[in-house]
Tab-separated table of C-alpha atoms in Angstrom:
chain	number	residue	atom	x	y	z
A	6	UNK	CA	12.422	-27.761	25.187
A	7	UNK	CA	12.597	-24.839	24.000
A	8	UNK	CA	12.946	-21.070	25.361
A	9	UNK	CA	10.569	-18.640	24.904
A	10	UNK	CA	11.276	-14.934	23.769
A	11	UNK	CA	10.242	-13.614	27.165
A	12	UNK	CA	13.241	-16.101	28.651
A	13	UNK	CA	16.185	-15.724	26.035
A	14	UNK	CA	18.629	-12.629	26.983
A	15	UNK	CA	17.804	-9.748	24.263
A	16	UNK	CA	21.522	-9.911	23.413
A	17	UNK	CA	20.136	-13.746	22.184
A	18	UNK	CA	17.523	-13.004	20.479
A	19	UNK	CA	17.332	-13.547	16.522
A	20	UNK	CA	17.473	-10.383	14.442
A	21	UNK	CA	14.099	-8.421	14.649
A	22	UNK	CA	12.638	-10.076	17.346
A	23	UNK	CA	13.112	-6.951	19.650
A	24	UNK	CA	11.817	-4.695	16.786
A	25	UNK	CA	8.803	-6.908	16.213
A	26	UNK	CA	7.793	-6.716	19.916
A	27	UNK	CA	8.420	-3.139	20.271
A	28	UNK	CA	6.190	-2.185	17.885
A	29	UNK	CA	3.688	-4.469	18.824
A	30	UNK	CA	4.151	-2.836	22.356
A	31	UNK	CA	3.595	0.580	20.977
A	32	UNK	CA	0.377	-0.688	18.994
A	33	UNK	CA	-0.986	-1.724	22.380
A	34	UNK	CA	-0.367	1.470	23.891
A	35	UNK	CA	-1.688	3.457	20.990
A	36	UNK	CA	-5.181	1.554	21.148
A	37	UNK	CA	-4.725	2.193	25.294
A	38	UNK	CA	-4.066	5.714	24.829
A	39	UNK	CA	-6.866	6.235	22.431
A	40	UNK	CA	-9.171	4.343	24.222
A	41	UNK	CA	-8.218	6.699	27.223
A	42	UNK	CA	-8.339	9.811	25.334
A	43	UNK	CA	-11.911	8.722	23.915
A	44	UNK	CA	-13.372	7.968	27.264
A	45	UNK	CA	-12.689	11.539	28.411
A	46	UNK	CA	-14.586	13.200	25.635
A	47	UNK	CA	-18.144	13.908	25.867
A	48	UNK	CA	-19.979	10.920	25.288
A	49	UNK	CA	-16.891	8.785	24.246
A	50	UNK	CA	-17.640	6.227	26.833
A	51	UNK	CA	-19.269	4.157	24.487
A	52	UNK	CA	-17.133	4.920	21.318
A	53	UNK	CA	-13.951	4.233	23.957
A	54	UNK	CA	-15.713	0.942	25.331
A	55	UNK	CA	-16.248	-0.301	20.873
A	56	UNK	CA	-12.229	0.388	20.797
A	57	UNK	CA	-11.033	-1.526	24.041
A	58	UNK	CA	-13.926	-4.845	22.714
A	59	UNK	CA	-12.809	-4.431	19.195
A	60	UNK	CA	-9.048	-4.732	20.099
A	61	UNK	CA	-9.890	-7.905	22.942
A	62	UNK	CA	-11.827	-9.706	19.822
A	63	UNK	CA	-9.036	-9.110	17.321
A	64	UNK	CA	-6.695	-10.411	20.166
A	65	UNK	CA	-8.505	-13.257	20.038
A	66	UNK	CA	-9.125	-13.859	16.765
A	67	UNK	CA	-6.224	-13.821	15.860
A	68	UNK	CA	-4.727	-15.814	18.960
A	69	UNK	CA	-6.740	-18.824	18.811
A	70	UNK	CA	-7.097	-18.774	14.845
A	71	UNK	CA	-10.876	-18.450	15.232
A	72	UNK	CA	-11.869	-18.407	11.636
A	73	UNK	CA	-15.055	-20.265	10.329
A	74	UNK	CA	-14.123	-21.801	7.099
A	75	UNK	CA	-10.409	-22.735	8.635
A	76	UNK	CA	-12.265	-24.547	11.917
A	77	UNK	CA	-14.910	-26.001	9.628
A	78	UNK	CA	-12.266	-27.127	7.247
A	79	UNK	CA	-9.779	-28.673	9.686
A	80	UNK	CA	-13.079	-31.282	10.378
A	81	UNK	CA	-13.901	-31.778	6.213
A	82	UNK	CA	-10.565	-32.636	5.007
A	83	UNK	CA	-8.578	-33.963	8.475
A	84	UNK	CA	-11.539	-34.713	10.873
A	85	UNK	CA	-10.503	-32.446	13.394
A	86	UNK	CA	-13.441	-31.134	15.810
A	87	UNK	CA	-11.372	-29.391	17.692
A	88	UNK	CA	-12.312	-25.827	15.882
A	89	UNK	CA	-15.700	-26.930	15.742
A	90	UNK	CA	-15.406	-27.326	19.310
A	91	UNK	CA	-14.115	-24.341	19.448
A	92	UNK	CA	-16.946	-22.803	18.169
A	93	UNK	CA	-19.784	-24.834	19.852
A	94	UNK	CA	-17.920	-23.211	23.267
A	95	UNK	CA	-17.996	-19.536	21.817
A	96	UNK	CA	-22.245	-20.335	21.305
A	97	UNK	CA	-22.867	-21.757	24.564
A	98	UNK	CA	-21.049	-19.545	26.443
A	99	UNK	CA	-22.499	-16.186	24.963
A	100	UNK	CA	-26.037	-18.230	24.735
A	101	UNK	CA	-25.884	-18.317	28.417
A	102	UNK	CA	-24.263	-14.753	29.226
A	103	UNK	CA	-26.939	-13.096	26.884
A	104	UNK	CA	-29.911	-14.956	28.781
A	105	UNK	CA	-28.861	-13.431	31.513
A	106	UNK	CA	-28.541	-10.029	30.493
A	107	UNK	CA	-31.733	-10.220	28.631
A	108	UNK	CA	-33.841	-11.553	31.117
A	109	UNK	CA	-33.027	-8.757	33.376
A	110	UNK	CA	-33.664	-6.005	30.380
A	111	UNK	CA	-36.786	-7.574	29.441
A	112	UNK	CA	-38.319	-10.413	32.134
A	113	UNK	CA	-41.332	-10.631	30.313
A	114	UNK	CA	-40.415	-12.535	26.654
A	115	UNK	CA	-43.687	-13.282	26.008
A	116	UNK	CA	-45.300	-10.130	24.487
A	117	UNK	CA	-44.199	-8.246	21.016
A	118	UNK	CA	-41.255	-6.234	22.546
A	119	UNK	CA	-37.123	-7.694	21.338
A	120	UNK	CA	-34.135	-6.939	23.837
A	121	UNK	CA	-32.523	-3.820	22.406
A	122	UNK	CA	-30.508	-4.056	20.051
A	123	UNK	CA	-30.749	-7.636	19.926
A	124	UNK	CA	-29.743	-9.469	16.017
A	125	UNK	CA	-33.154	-11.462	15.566
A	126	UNK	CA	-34.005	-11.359	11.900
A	127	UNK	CA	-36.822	-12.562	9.575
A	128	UNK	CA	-36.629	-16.239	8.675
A	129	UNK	CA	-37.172	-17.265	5.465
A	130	UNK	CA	-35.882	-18.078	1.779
A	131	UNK	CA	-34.181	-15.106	1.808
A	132	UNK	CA	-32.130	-15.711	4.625
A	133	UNK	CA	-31.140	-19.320	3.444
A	134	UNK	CA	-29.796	-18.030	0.172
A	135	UNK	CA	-27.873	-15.056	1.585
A	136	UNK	CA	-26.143	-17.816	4.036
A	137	UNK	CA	-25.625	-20.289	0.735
A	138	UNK	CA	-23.778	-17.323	-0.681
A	139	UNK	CA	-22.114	-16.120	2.483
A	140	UNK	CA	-20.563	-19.809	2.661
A	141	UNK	CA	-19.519	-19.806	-0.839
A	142	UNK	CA	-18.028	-16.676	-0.375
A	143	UNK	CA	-16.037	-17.580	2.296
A	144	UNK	CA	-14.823	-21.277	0.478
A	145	UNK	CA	-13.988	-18.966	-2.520
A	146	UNK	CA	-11.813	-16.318	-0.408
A	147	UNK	CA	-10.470	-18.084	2.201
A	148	UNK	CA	-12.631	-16.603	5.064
A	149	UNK	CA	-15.191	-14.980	6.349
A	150	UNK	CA	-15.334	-11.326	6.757
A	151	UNK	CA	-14.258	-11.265	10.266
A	152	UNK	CA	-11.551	-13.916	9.219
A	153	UNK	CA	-10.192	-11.366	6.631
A	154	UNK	CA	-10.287	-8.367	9.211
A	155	UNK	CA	-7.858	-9.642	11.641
A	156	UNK	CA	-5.469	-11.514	8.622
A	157	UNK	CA	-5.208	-8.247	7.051
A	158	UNK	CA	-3.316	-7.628	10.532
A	159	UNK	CA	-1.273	-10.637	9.644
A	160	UNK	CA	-0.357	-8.931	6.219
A	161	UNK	CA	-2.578	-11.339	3.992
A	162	UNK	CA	-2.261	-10.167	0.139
A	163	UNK	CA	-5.928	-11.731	-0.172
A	164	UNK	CA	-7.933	-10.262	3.010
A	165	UNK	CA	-7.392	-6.199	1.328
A	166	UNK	CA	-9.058	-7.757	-1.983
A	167	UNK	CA	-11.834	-9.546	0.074
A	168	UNK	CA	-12.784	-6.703	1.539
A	169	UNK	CA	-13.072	-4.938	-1.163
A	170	UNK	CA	-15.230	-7.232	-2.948
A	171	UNK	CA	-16.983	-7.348	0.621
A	172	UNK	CA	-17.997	-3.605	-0.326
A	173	UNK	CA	-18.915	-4.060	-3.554
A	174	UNK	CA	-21.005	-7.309	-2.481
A	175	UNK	CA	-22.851	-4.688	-0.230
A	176	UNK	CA	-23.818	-2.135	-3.438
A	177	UNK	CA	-24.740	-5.260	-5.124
A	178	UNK	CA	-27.009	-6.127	-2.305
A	179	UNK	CA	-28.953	-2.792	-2.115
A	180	UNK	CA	-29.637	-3.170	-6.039
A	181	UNK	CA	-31.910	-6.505	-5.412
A	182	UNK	CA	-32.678	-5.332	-1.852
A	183	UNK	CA	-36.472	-4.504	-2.300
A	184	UNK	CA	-37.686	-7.318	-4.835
A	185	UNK	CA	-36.071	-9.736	-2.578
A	186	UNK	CA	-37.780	-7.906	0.362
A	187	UNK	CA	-40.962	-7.805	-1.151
A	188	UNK	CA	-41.091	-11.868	-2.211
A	189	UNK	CA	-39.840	-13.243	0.774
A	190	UNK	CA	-38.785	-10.616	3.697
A	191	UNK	CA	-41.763	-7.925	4.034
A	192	UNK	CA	-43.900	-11.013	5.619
A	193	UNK	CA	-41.259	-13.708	7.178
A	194	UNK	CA	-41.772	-13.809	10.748
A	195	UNK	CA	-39.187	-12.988	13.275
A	196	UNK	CA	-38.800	-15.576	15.381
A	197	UNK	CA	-37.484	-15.510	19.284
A	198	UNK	CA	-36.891	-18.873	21.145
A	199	UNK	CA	-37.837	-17.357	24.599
A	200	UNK	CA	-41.178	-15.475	23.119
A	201	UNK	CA	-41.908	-19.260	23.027
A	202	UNK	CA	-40.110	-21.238	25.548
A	203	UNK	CA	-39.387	-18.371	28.143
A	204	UNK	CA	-35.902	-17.685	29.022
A	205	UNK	CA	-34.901	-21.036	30.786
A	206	UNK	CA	-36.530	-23.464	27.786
A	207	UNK	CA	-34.774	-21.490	25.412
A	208	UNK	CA	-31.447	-21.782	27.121
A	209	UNK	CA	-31.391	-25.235	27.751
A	210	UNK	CA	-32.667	-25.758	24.327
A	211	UNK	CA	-30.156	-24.119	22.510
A	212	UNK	CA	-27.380	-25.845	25.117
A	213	UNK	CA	-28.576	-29.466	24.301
A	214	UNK	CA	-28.358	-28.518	20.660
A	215	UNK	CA	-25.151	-27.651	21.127
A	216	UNK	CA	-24.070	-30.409	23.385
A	217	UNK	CA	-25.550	-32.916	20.955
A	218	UNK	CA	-23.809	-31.473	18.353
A	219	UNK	CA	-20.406	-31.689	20.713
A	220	UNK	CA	-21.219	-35.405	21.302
A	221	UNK	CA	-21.945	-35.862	17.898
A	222	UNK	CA	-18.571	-34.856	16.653
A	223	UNK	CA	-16.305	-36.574	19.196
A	224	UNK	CA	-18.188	-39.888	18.926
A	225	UNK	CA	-17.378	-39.371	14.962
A	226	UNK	CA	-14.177	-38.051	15.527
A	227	UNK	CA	-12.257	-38.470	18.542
A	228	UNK	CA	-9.810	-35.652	19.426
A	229	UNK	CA	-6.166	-36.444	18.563
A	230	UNK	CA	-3.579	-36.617	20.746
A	231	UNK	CA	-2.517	-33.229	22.470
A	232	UNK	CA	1.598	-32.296	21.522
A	233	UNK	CA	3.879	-31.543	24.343
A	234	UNK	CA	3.596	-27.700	25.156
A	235	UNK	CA	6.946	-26.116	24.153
A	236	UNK	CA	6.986	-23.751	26.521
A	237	UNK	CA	5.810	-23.566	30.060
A	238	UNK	CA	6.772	-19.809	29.962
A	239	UNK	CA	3.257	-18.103	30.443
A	240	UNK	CA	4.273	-15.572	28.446
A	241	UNK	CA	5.333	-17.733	25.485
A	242	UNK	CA	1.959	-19.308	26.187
A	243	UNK	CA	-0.473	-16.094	25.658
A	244	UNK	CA	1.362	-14.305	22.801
A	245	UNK	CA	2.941	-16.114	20.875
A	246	UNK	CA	2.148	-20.132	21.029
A	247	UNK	CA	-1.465	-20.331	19.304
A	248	UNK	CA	-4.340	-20.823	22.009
A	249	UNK	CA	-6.253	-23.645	22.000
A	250	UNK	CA	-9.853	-23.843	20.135
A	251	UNK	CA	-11.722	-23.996	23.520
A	252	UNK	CA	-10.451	-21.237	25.400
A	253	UNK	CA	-10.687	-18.576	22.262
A	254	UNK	CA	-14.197	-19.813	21.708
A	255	UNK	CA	-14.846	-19.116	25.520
A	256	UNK	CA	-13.038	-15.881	25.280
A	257	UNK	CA	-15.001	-15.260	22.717
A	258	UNK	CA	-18.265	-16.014	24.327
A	259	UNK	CA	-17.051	-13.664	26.906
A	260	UNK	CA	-16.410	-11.086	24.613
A	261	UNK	CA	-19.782	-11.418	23.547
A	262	UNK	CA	-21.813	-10.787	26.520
A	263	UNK	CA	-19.767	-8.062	27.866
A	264	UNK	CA	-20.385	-5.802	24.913
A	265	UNK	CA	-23.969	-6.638	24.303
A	266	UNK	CA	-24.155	-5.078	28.036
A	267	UNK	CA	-22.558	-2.014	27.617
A	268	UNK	CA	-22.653	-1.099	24.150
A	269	UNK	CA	-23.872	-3.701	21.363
A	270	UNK	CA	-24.446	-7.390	20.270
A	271	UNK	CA	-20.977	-7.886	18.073
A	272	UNK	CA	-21.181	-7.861	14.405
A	273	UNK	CA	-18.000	-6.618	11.708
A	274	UNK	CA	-20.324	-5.376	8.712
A	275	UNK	CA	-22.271	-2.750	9.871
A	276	UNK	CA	-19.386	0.170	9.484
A	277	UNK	CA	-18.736	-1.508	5.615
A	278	UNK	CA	-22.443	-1.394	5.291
A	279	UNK	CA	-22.374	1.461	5.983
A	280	UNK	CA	-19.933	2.902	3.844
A	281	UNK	CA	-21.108	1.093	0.773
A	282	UNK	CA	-24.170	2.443	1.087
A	283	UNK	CA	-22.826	6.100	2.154
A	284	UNK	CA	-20.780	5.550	-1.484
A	285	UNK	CA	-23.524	4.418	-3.318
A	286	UNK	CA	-25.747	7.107	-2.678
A	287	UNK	CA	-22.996	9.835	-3.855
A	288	UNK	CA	-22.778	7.845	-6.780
A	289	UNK	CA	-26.371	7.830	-7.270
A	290	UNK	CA	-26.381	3.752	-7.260
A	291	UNK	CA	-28.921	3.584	-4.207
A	292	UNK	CA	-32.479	3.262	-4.875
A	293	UNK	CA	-34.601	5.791	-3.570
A	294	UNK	CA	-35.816	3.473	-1.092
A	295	UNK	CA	-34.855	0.630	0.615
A	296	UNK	CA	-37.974	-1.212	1.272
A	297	UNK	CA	-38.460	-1.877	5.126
A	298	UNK	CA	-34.088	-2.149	5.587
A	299	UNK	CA	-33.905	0.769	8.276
A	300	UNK	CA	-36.740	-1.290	10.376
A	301	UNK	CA	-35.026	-4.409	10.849
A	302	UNK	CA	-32.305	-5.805	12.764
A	303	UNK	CA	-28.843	-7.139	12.716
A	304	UNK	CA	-25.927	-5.320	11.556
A	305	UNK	CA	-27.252	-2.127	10.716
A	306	UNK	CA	-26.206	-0.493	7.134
A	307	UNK	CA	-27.848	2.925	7.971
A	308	UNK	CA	-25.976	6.026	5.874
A	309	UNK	CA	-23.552	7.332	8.390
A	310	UNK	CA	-22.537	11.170	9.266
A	311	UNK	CA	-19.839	11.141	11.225
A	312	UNK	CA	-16.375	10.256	10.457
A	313	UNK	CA	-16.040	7.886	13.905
A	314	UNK	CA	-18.472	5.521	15.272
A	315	UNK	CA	-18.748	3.071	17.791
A	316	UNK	CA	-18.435	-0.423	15.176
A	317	UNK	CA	-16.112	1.731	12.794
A	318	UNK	CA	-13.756	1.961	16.285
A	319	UNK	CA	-14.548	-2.027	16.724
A	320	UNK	CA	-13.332	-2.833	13.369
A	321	UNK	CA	-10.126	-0.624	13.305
A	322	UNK	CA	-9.371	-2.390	17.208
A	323	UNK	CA	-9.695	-5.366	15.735
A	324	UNK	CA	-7.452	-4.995	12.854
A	325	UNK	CA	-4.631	-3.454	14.947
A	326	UNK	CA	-4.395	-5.430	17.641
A	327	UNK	CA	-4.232	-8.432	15.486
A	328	UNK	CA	-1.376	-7.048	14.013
A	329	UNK	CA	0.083	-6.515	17.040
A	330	UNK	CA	-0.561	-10.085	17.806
A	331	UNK	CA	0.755	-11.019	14.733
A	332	UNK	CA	3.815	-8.842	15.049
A	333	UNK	CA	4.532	-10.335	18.475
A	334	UNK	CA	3.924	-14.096	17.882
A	335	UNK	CA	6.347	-13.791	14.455
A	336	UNK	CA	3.067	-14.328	12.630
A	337	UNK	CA	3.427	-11.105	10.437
A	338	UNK	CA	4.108	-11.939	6.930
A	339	UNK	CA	3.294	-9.727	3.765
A	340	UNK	CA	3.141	-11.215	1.031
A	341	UNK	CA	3.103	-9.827	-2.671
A	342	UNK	CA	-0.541	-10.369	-4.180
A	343	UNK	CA	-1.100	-13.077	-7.221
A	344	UNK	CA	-3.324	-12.706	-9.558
A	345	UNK	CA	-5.144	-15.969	-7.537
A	346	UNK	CA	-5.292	-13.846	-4.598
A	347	UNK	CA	-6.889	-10.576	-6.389
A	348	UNK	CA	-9.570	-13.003	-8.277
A	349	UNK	CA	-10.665	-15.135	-5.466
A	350	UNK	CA	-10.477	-12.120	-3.022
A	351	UNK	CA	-12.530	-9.851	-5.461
A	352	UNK	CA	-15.109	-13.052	-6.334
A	353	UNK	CA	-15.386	-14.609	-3.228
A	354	UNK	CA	-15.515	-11.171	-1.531
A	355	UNK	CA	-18.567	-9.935	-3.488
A	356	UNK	CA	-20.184	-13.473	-2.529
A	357	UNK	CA	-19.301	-12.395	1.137
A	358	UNK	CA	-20.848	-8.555	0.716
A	359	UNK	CA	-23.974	-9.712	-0.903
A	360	UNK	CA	-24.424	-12.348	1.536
A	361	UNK	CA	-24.234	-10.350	4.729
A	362	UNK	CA	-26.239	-7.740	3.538
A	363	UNK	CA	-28.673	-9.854	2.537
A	364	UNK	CA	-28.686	-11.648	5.889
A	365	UNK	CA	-28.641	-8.352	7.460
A	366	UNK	CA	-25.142	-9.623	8.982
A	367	UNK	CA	-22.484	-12.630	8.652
A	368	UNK	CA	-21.258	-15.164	10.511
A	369	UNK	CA	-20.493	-12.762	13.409
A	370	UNK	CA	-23.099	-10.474	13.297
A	371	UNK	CA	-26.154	-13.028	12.328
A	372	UNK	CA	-24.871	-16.182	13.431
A	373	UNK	CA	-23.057	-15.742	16.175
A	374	UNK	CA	-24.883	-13.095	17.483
A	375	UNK	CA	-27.913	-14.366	16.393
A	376	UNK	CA	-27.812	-17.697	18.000
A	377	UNK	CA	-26.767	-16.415	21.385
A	378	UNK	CA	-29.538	-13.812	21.514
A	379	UNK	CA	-32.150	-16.961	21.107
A	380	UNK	CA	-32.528	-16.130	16.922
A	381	UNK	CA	-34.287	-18.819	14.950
A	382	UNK	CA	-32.313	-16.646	12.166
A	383	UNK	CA	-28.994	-17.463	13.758
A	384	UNK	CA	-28.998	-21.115	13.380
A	385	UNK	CA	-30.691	-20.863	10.213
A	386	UNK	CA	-27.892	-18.837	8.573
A	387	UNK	CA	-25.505	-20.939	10.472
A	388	UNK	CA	-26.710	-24.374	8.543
A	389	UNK	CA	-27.055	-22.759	4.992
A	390	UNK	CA	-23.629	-20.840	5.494
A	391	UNK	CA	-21.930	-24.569	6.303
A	392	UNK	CA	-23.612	-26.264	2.887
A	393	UNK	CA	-22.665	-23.146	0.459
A	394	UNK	CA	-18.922	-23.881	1.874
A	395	UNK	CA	-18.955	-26.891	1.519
A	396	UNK	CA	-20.723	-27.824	-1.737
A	397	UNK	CA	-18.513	-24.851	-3.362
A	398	UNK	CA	-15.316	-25.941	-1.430
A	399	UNK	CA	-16.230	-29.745	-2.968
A	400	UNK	CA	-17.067	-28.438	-6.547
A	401	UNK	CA	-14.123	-25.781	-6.390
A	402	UNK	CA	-11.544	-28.694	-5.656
A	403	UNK	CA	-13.403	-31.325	-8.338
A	404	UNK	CA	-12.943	-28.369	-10.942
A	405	UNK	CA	-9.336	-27.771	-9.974
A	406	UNK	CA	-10.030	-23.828	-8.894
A	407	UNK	CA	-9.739	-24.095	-5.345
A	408	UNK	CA	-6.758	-25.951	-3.347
């Protein structure tokens, strides 16, 4: 068996290690101290709160390796359910915290009013082909946009060139915004399970769903065999073995509910949205108007005016506490960027930007999100997102341009 970091004298250690850890340690306490410094400001207890959830999620992220295409993947080409698993937890587990935090906001569901801030979007056409590109984008890139965010902590040469293309996908988007709005969003209806079933139906709907879809898999594909842990050093164990599917898709889940309470359902495009469309405009690129965008929810892409905001803080926690994650765990590699990676980063990364502004969100924002806040949009972006990766993963391997 062997030692962990935490248990090997420092004098023992191989060259770097300390380094590695002490600047992870300093990361930490940068993100701690900001957080700290924020909350003391006027009006920074939310912007301090986006910080502290943004760093917890990258944590995670980066942790348990919670990345859609990877998970989704691991079950196409080794039929491993474990990341699906994975997944299926993270749903059920914000599913049920949101109920709970929604029913007490709003105990009536019946009439016209949402939850605030809740990501319940139009369903429709348009919604379906913004997840079929989303999914492509992702099998074309390597991940999804949250994916890329907490791997450009882990010094990937593609995630920089994915985001990127992320933005651009986003300018892209507002150019065939309103005659996609016009054909299939203006009159799509917005659709929210407990408006139907009340809170309770649409809870235990959406957790037999989920549980079939858990019994489904393991009855398909039983879970392999579990390796011996190599450490039982609970250090070893939180920062630098990689956590288990289940437990980052709870933490997840937990993750979830606590920031829809106290500041906002959690989504990763909103600050690029943002951005692009802050760009755009300068540029003169952006229509005059974007048809009905402002009114609708998800993750918003409204032209920003200051320089900090509450999902711009989310984002940069996220990115730099994966890379302290990274930088702890040995799981910090830069890498020199290929051509490969600046093509499919660029390509697939467009796919990405287009898609989730589109589908007013990605796979965090809309489908994750989405689903737990009772979204018929969710799970609708959820199914065409897993066909446009996988019929582009299939055709991409067929054609010999994607390993």
């Amino acid at each position: 068996m062997k030692a962990s970091a935490a248990a090997v004298p420092a004098a023992a250690l191989p060259a770097g290690t300390a380094l590695r850890v002490g600047l992870a340690a300093a990361l930490a306490a940068g993100l701690a101290g900001g957080a700290w410094h924020l909350s003391g400001e006027a009006g920074g207890g939310r912007l301090a709160l986006s910080l502290v959830f943004g760093a917890l999620f990258g944590f995670v992220l980066q942790r348990s390796r919670f990345c859609f295409l990877c998970l989704w993947r691991d079950l196409l080409d080794h039929g491993d359910p474990r990341g699906a698993l994975g997944v299926l937890a993270a749903l059920a587990a914000g599913l049920a915290g949101t109920t709970v935090l929604f029913g007490a906001w709003l105990p009536d569901p019946s009439g016209t009013r949402l939850p605030p801030g809740a990501h319940i979007g139009p369903v429709g056409p348009v919604l379906a082909l913004a997840g079929l590109a989303f999914g492509a984008g992702m099998a074309v890139s390597g991940s999804c946009i949250g994916a890329h965010l907490y791997r450009l902590g882990e010094g990937s040469p593609t995630a920089p060139f994915a985001l990127l293309g992320a933005a651009l996908g986003f300018g892209l988007g507002f150019a065939t915004w309103n005659p996609l709005y016009l054909a299939g969003v203006a009159e799509a209806p917005v659709a929210w399970l407990p408006r139907h079933l009340g809170y309770g139906g649409a809870l235990v709907a959406g957790l037999a769903v989920l549980g079939a879809i858990a019994l489904w898999l393991l009855r398909r594909r039983p879970l392999p065999a579990a390796p011996a842990p190599a450490s039982r050093d609970p250090l070893h164990a939180v920062f630098v073995a990689r956590w288990p599917a289940w437990l980052g898709g709870l933490a997840v889940g937990a993750i979830a509910t606590l920031a829809t309470l106290r500041v906002a359902p959690l989504g990763v495009t909103a600050e690029i949205g943002g951005r692009s469309r802050q760009a755009a405009a300068s540029l003169g690129l952006l229509p005059e108007r974007l048809e009905g965008l402002d009114g609708l929810r998800g993750c918003a892409t409204a032209l920003r005016e200051g320089l900090v905001t509450p999902n711009g803080l989310f984002v940069g926690g996220l990115v730099l506490a994966s890379l302290a994650a990274a930088l702890a765990a040995g799981q910090f590699r830069p890498a020199r960027p290929r051509r490969g990676h600046v093509l499919r980063g660029l390509s697939g990364g467009i796919l990405l930007g287009w898609g989730a502004m589109t589908g007013l969100g990605c796979s965090i924002g809309t489908l994750l999100s989405g689903i737990m806040a009772g979204a018929v949009s969710g799970w609708v972006f959820a199914a065409a997102m897993l066909v446009g990766a996988t019929v582009t993963l299939r055709l991409g391997r067929r054609l010999g341009w994607l390993a």
